[in-house]
Coordinates of C-alpha atoms and ligand atoms in Angstrom, one line a residue:
M242 CA 78.3 59.3 129.6
A243 CA 79.3 59.9 133.2
D244 CA 76.9 61.6 135.6
Y245 CA 78.4 65.0 135.8
S246 CA 77.8 67.4 138.6
S247 CA 77.7 71.1 137.9
R248 CA 79.7 73.7 139.7
G249 CA 80.4 77.3 139.0
E250 CA 82.5 79.8 140.7
V251 CA 84.2 83.2 140.1
L252 CA 87.8 83.4 141.1
T253 CA 88.6 86.9 142.1
L254 CA 91.7 88.5 143.5
E255 CA 90.0 88.6 146.9
T256 CA 89.5 84.8 146.9
P257 CA 91.9 83.4 149.5
K258 CA 94.4 81.1 147.7
R259 CA 95.3 78.0 149.7
A260 CA 97.4 75.0 148.7
L261 CA 98.0 71.8 150.5
L262 CA 101.0 69.6 149.8
L263 CA 101.1 66.1 151.4
E264 CA 103.7 63.3 151.5
N265 CA 106.9 65.3 151.8
I266 CA 106.8 66.9 148.4
H267 CA 110.1 68.7 147.4
P268 CA 110.3 72.2 148.8
D269 CA 110.6 73.7 145.3
A270 CA 106.9 73.1 144.9
A271 CA 105.9 75.1 148.0
A272 CA 108.3 77.8 146.9
R273 CA 106.7 78.0 143.5
L274 CA 103.2 78.2 144.9
T275 CA 104.1 80.7 147.5
K276 CA 105.6 82.9 144.8
A277 CA 102.3 82.7 143.0
G278 CA 100.5 84.0 146.1
Y279 CA 99.3 80.8 147.7
D280 CA 99.2 80.2 151.4
V281 CA 100.8 76.7 151.4
S282 CA 100.4 74.0 154.1
T283 CA 102.6 70.9 154.0
T284 CA 102.7 67.5 155.7
T285 CA 105.2 64.7 155.5
R286 CA 102.6 62.0 155.5
A287 CA 99.6 60.8 153.5
L288 CA 96.1 61.5 154.7
G289 CA 93.2 59.0 154.9
T290 CA 89.9 59.9 153.2
D291 CA 88.2 61.6 156.2
E292 CA 91.2 63.5 157.2
L293 CA 91.7 64.6 153.6
I294 CA 88.1 65.8 153.3
D295 CA 88.5 67.9 156.5
A296 CA 91.9 69.3 155.3
L297 CA 90.5 70.3 151.9
A298 CA 88.1 73.0 153.2
G299 CA 89.2 76.2 151.5
V300 CA 92.0 74.5 149.6
S301 CA 92.1 75.1 145.9
L302 CA 95.3 73.3 145.0
L303 CA 96.2 69.8 146.3
G304 CA 99.5 68.0 145.9
I305 CA 100.0 64.3 146.7
R306 CA 102.4 61.5 145.9
S307 CA 101.6 57.8 145.6
Q308 CA 100.2 57.1 149.1
T309 CA 97.2 59.4 149.3
H310 CA 94.1 58.0 147.6
I311 CA 91.6 60.5 146.2
T312 CA 88.2 58.9 145.7
E313 CA 84.8 60.0 144.4
R314 CA 83.8 60.8 148.0
V315 CA 86.7 63.2 148.4
F316 CA 86.0 65.1 145.1
A317 CA 82.3 65.3 146.0
S318 CA 83.2 66.8 149.5
A319 CA 85.7 69.3 148.2
P320 CA 83.9 72.1 146.4
D321 CA 86.8 74.5 146.8
L322 CA 89.3 72.1 145.0
L323 CA 90.4 73.5 141.7
A324 CA 93.2 71.1 140.7
V325 CA 95.3 68.1 141.9
G326 CA 99.0 67.6 141.3
A327 CA 100.3 64.1 141.5
F328 CA 104.0 64.8 142.3
C329 CA 105.0 61.4 140.9
I330 CA 104.5 59.5 137.6
G331 CA 101.5 57.2 138.3
T332 CA 98.0 58.4 138.9
N333 CA 96.3 55.1 139.8
Q334 CA 95.7 56.5 143.3
I335 CA 93.3 59.1 142.0
D336 CA 89.8 58.4 140.6
L337 CA 90.5 60.4 137.4
A338 CA 87.0 60.0 136.0
S339 CA 85.4 61.3 139.1
A340 CA 88.0 64.2 139.2
A341 CA 86.9 65.1 135.7
S342 CA 83.2 64.8 136.5
H343 CA 83.7 67.3 139.4
G344 CA 85.7 69.7 137.1
V345 CA 89.1 69.0 138.7
P346 CA 92.1 68.5 136.3
V347 CA 94.9 66.2 137.5
F348 CA 98.6 66.8 136.5
N349 CA 101.6 64.6 137.0
A350 CA 105.3 64.6 136.0
P351 CA 105.7 61.9 133.3
F352 CA 109.3 62.9 132.3
S353 CA 110.9 64.2 135.4
N354 CA 112.7 61.0 136.3
T355 CA 113.4 59.6 132.9
R356 CA 117.1 60.4 133.1
S357 CA 117.4 58.8 136.6
V358 CA 116.0 55.5 135.2
V359 CA 118.4 55.6 132.3
E360 CA 121.4 56.2 134.5
L361 CA 120.5 53.3 136.7
A362 CA 120.0 51.0 133.7
I363 CA 123.4 52.0 132.4
A364 CA 125.1 51.5 135.7
E365 CA 123.5 48.0 136.0
I366 CA 124.4 47.0 132.4
I367 CA 128.1 47.8 133.2
S368 CA 127.9 46.2 136.6
M369 CA 126.5 42.9 135.3
A370 CA 129.0 42.9 132.4
R371 CA 131.8 43.2 134.9
R372 CA 130.1 40.8 137.3
L373 CA 130.3 43.4 140.1
P374 CA 127.5 41.9 142.3
E375 CA 129.6 38.7 142.7
K376 CA 132.9 40.5 143.1
N377 CA 131.4 42.9 145.7
F378 CA 129.9 39.9 147.6
S379 CA 133.2 38.0 147.5
M380 CA 135.1 41.0 148.9
H381 CA 132.6 41.6 151.7
S382 CA 133.0 37.9 152.5
G383 CA 136.8 38.3 152.7
V384 CA 137.6 36.5 149.4
W385 CA 140.1 38.1 147.0
N386 CA 139.3 36.8 143.5
K387 CA 141.1 38.8 140.8
S388 CA 139.9 37.1 137.7
A389 CA 138.9 38.5 134.3
K390 CA 136.9 35.5 133.5
G391 CA 133.3 36.4 132.4
A392 CA 134.0 40.2 132.7
H393 CA 133.5 42.3 129.6
E394 CA 133.5 45.8 128.4
V395 CA 130.2 47.1 127.1
R396 CA 131.8 48.9 124.2
G397 CA 130.8 47.1 120.9
R398 CA 128.2 45.0 122.7
T399 CA 124.6 44.8 121.5
L400 CA 121.7 46.2 123.6
G401 CA 118.1 45.4 122.9
I402 CA 115.6 48.0 124.2
V403 CA 112.0 46.8 124.4
G404 CA 109.6 49.8 124.6
Y405 CA 111.2 52.8 122.8
G406 CA 109.4 55.6 124.7
N407 CA 110.8 58.4 126.9
I408 CA 113.1 56.1 128.8
G409 CA 113.9 53.7 125.9
T410 CA 115.0 56.5 123.5
Q411 CA 117.1 58.3 126.1
L412 CA 118.8 55.0 127.0
S413 CA 119.4 54.5 123.3
V414 CA 121.4 57.7 123.0
I415 CA 123.5 57.1 126.1
A416 CA 124.2 53.5 125.3
E417 CA 125.4 54.5 121.9
A418 CA 127.7 57.1 123.4
L419 CA 129.3 54.2 125.4
G420 CA 129.9 52.4 122.1
M421 CA 127.0 49.9 122.3
R422 CA 125.1 48.8 119.3
V423 CA 121.4 49.5 120.0
Y424 CA 118.4 47.5 118.7
F425 CA 114.9 48.4 119.7
Y426 CA 111.4 47.0 119.4
D427 CA 108.2 48.9 120.0
I428 CA 104.6 48.1 119.1
A429 CA 104.1 51.7 118.0
D430 CA 105.9 53.3 115.0
K431 CA 109.0 55.1 116.6
L432 CA 111.7 57.1 115.0
A433 CA 115.1 55.4 115.4
I434 CA 117.4 57.8 117.3
G435 CA 121.1 57.9 116.2
N436 CA 122.2 54.6 114.8
A437 CA 119.7 52.5 116.6
R438 CA 118.2 49.7 114.6
R439 CA 114.5 48.9 114.6
C440 CA 113.4 45.3 114.9
S441 CA 110.0 44.4 113.4
T442 CA 109.3 41.7 115.9
L443 CA 110.3 41.0 119.5
E444 CA 111.8 37.6 118.4
E445 CA 114.1 39.5 116.0
L446 CA 115.3 41.6 118.8
L447 CA 115.8 38.7 121.3
E448 CA 117.8 36.8 118.8
S449 CA 120.0 39.8 117.9
V450 CA 121.3 41.1 121.2
E451 CA 123.3 40.2 124.2
T452 CA 121.4 42.4 126.7
V453 CA 117.7 42.9 126.8
T454 CA 116.1 45.7 128.8
L455 CA 112.4 46.3 129.2
H456 CA 110.9 49.8 129.2
V457 CA 107.3 49.1 128.2
D458 CA 104.4 50.9 129.7
G459 CA 101.9 49.6 132.3
R460 CA 99.0 48.9 130.0
S461 CA 97.0 45.8 131.2
G462 CA 97.9 43.8 128.0
N463 CA 101.5 43.8 129.2
R464 CA 100.8 41.6 132.2
G465 CA 103.0 38.5 131.9
F466 CA 104.4 39.9 128.6
F467 CA 107.9 38.4 129.2
G468 CA 108.0 34.7 130.3
E469 CA 109.6 31.4 129.5
A470 CA 108.9 31.7 125.8
E471 CA 110.7 35.0 125.6
F472 CA 113.7 34.0 127.8
S473 CA 114.2 30.9 125.7
K474 CA 114.6 33.0 122.6
M475 CA 117.3 35.2 124.2
R476 CA 120.8 34.3 123.2
P477 CA 122.7 32.0 125.7
R478 CA 124.5 33.9 128.5
S479 CA 122.7 37.2 127.8
L480 CA 121.8 39.8 130.4
F481 CA 118.3 40.9 131.3
L482 CA 116.9 44.1 132.9
N483 CA 113.5 45.2 134.0
L484 CA 113.0 48.7 135.3
S485 CA 109.5 49.1 133.9
R486 CA 106.6 47.3 135.7
G487 CA 106.8 44.2 137.9
F488 CA 103.8 42.4 136.4
V489 CA 105.3 42.3 132.9
V490 CA 107.9 39.6 133.8
D491 CA 107.4 36.0 135.0
H492 CA 109.9 35.9 137.8
A493 CA 109.6 32.1 138.2
A494 CA 110.8 31.7 134.6
L495 CA 113.6 34.3 135.2
R496 CA 114.8 32.3 138.2
E497 CA 114.9 29.1 136.2
N498 CA 116.8 30.7 133.4
I499 CA 119.4 32.2 135.8
L500 CA 119.9 28.9 137.6
S501 CA 120.3 27.1 134.3
G502 CA 122.9 29.7 133.2
H503 CA 120.9 30.6 130.1
I504 CA 120.7 34.2 131.5
A505 CA 124.1 35.3 132.8
G506 CA 122.8 38.2 134.9
A507 CA 119.7 40.2 135.7
A508 CA 118.8 43.6 137.2
V509 CA 115.3 44.0 138.5
D510 CA 113.9 47.1 140.0
V511 CA 110.2 46.4 139.9
F512 CA 108.2 43.4 141.3
P513 CA 104.8 41.9 140.9
A514 CA 104.1 42.5 144.6
E515 CA 106.1 45.3 146.4
P516 CA 106.2 45.8 150.1
K517 CA 104.2 48.8 151.2
G518 CA 106.5 50.5 153.7
R519 CA 110.2 51.1 154.4
G520 CA 111.6 48.1 156.4
D521 CA 108.8 45.7 155.4
E522 CA 110.0 42.3 154.3
F523 CA 110.8 41.8 150.6
T524 CA 109.9 38.3 149.3
S525 CA 110.9 37.2 145.8
E526 CA 112.1 34.1 144.0
L527 CA 115.0 36.2 142.8
R528 CA 116.6 36.7 146.2
G529 CA 120.0 35.0 146.6
L530 CA 120.7 34.4 142.9
P531 CA 124.2 35.0 141.4
N532 CA 124.9 38.1 139.4
V533 CA 121.4 39.4 140.1
I534 CA 121.0 43.1 141.1
L535 CA 117.7 43.7 143.0
T536 CA 116.7 47.3 143.8
P537 CA 113.6 48.5 145.6
H538 CA 111.8 50.4 142.8
I539 CA 114.3 53.2 142.9
G540 CA 114.8 53.7 139.1
G541 CA 113.3 57.2 139.3
S542 CA 114.2 57.9 142.9
T543 CA 116.9 60.6 142.8
E544 CA 117.0 64.0 144.5
E545 CA 117.3 65.6 141.0
A546 CA 114.1 63.8 139.9
Q547 CA 112.2 64.8 143.0
Q548 CA 113.3 68.4 142.5
D549 CA 112.3 68.4 138.9
I550 CA 108.9 66.9 139.8
G551 CA 108.3 69.6 142.5
G552 CA 109.0 72.4 140.0
F553 CA 107.2 70.8 137.1
V554 CA 103.9 69.9 138.8
S555 CA 103.6 73.0 140.8
G556 CA 104.1 75.0 137.6
K557 CA 101.2 73.1 136.0
L558 CA 99.0 73.8 139.0
V559 CA 99.7 77.5 138.9
D560 CA 99.2 77.7 135.1
Y561 CA 95.8 76.1 135.5
A562 CA 94.7 78.2 138.4
E563 CA 95.9 81.5 137.0
G564 CA 95.1 81.0 133.3
G565 CA 93.1 77.8 132.8
A566 CA 96.0 75.9 131.0
T567 CA 95.5 72.2 131.0
S568 CA 98.3 71.0 128.7
M569 CA 99.5 67.6 129.8
S570 CA 96.6 67.1 132.3
V571 CA 95.9 63.4 132.5
N572 CA 92.1 63.7 132.6
F573 CA 91.2 67.0 130.7
P574 CA 91.5 68.1 127.1
G575 CA 94.8 69.9 126.7
V576 CA 94.5 73.7 126.1
A577 CA 97.1 76.4 126.9
E578 CA 96.7 80.0 125.8
P579 CA 98.6 82.8 127.5
L580 CA 96.5 85.5 129.2
V581 CA 96.5 88.8 127.3
P582 CA 96.6 91.9 129.6
G583 CA 93.3 93.5 129.9
M584 CA 91.3 90.5 128.7
H585 CA 88.6 88.7 130.7
R586 CA 88.6 85.0 130.4
I587 CA 85.8 82.5 130.7
I588 CA 86.8 78.9 131.3
H589 CA 84.1 76.4 130.6
L590 CA 84.3 72.6 131.1
H591 CA 81.3 70.8 129.6
K592 CA 80.0 67.5 128.3
N593 CA 81.3 66.8 124.8
V594 CA 78.1 67.0 122.8
P595 CA 77.4 69.0 119.6
G596 CA 76.4 72.7 119.7
V597 CA 78.1 73.7 123.0
L598 CA 80.3 76.4 121.5
A599 CA 77.4 77.8 119.5
A600 CA 75.3 78.0 122.7
I601 CA 78.0 79.7 124.6
N602 CA 78.5 82.3 121.9
R603 CA 74.8 82.9 121.5
T604 CA 74.6 83.7 125.2
L605 CA 77.6 86.1 125.0
A606 CA 76.3 87.8 121.8
S607 CA 72.8 88.2 123.3
R608 CA 74.4 90.2 126.2
G609 CA 76.6 92.3 123.9
V610 CA 79.9 90.5 125.0
N611 CA 82.3 90.4 122.1
V612 CA 84.6 87.3 121.8
E613 CA 88.2 88.3 121.1
R614 CA 89.8 84.8 121.2
Q615 CA 88.4 81.3 121.7
L616 CA 90.0 77.9 122.0
L617 CA 88.1 74.6 122.3
R618 CA 89.5 71.1 122.7
T619 CA 87.6 68.0 123.3
A620 CA 88.7 64.6 124.6
G621 CA 86.4 61.7 125.2
E622 CA 83.4 62.9 127.2
L623 CA 84.8 66.3 127.9
G624 CA 84.9 69.6 126.1
Y625 CA 87.0 72.5 127.4
V626 CA 86.9 76.1 126.0
L627 CA 88.7 79.2 126.9
T628 CA 87.0 82.4 125.8
D629 CA 88.7 85.8 126.0
T630 CA 86.6 89.0 125.9
S631 CA 87.6 92.6 125.9
T632 CA 84.5 93.7 127.7
S633 CA 83.5 92.5 131.2
F634 CA 80.5 90.2 131.5
G635 CA 77.7 90.5 134.1
E636 CA 76.6 87.9 136.6
E637 CA 73.6 87.2 134.4
V638 CA 75.9 85.9 131.6
L639 CA 77.6 83.6 134.0
D640 CA 74.3 82.4 135.5
E641 CA 73.1 81.5 132.0
L642 CA 76.3 79.6 131.2
R643 CA 76.2 77.8 134.5
A644 CA 72.6 76.9 133.9
M645 CA 73.4 75.1 130.6
D646 CA 72.7 71.4 131.3
V647 CA 76.1 70.5 129.7
T648 CA 78.1 72.7 132.0
I649 CA 80.4 70.8 134.4
R650 CA 82.4 73.8 135.7
L651 CA 82.7 77.5 135.0
R652 CA 85.4 79.8 136.1
T653 CA 86.4 83.3 135.2
I654 CA 89.6 85.2 135.4
E655 CA 89.5 88.9 135.6
P656 CA 92.4 91.2 134.4
E657 CA 94.6 92.5 137.2
Ligands
NAI33 P1 106.5 55.6 127.6 O1 105.0 55.6 127.6 O2 107.2 56.9 127.1 O3 107.1 54.4 126.7 C1 106.6 53.1 126.7 C2 106.8 52.5 125.4 O4 106.6 51.2 125.4 C3 105.9 53.1 124.3 O5 106.7 53.6 123.2 C4 105.0 52.0 123.9 O6 104.6 52.0 122.6 C5 105.9 50.8 124.2 N1 105.2 49.5 124.5 C6 104.2 49.3 125.3 N2 103.9 48.0 125.3 C7 104.8 47.4 124.5 C8 105.0 46.0 124.2 N3 104.3 45.1 124.7 N4 106.1 45.8 123.3 C9 106.9 46.8 122.9 N5 106.7 48.1 123.2 C10 105.7 48.4 124.0 O7 107.0 55.3 129.1 P2 108.4 55.7 129.8 O8 108.2 57.0 130.4 O9 109.5 55.5 128.8 O10 108.4 54.6 130.9 C11 108.6 53.2 130.6 C12 108.3 52.4 131.8 O11 109.2 52.7 132.9 C13 106.9 52.5 132.3 O12 106.3 51.2 132.6 C14 107.0 53.3 133.6 O13 106.0 53.0 134.6 C15 108.4 52.8 134.1 N6 109.1 53.6 135.1 C16 109.8 53.0 136.1 C17 110.5 53.8 137.0 C18 111.2 53.1 138.1 O14 111.4 53.7 139.2 N7 111.7 51.9 137.9 C19 110.4 55.2 137.0 C20 109.8 55.8 135.8 C21 109.1 55.0 134.9

């Protein structure tokens, strides 16, 4: 069990509401928070730990992207912080356990760029099938080479999707709309969409298709998941794509298979080691290879995705701040219950041990507070309960709830 600190506060209408958005988050986020009554400050850059701690004084909602690291020291030094929005997909830059232990939920945008990744994959599948990288290079080198040799339509071709999650399933639908025959392999049981065919092993998929595209998640077991053994099982002259995570593919093996001609083309968007900043040198054994498309981890980088992320994550922050909703939080049990006009709400985050609900209700009953609605969810070491009452509760009720040794954080929301 983590060493939880205990905090309690009462959020009233008089409490100044401040939000801080770092790293050039899409303006839709600031607009959404402003509409909800927040005084929003923005910066285009990331902040280091000490700067961040200073900037968080009086801030209840923080938005970051991938470059700002939020450590235990930041959470411990930011008592006003209510929630963090990661305006991106990944949350590795945030110490999630320590966020939870300080009663701070973290939200991200897992689906906002799904369509963008799918569109890039489709573009690359067609580009490789038509050998556009080489044609484009020849033209820029002043060589006119009007040949159909090795150029194909994708209609009627087989596509093998490895990892049939959000991206894999959407790619399945769009590839079928282009007339491709889709096969997929996933370690979890997944519903086949449209006419897609499930393969029961990776080998079965590799032997069945002409193009293999990886969309697995970043679990540590996927490190080195696709190497020489897998490339050798692919059909001769097939195409290969990886837009998932860099560490899942052995790039030395991919290089050898391209040079030998076993793999006829590859599109790679993610790399085991990626440069930190714009303009930094990119080193890879895949540079300079024929019919290989290299992109700088831009699968999800479109203006549409950024806009969607801005609206989605800011909406989650507001829903949490205004009503305690935690659905889709990456480190809290998920609870969402609309506020009912006239109701008082107690929001209680606690250690997940037996008897907490009974203890809360004993306290409320002993003070004559009647519970109208109550919703509890637990996940791992945390329990999270929303309690709506029609009668107001006094400070002594809240003091008693705060004093419970299982309490991590207590908030209340009063009716307008
Ligand atoms: P998801 O979590 O919805 O789907 C991943 C699927 O892969 C799951 O169904 C899971 O069961 C399956 N899986 C995991 N390991 C597997 C294995 N070894 N073999 C077969 N199936 C396996 O994830 P989502 O949203 O579809 O994203 C997929 C990948 O794309 C992730 O790695 C994500 O980080 C990456 N991504 C890349 C972007 C880019 O800019 N290139 C942008 C967005 C996501």
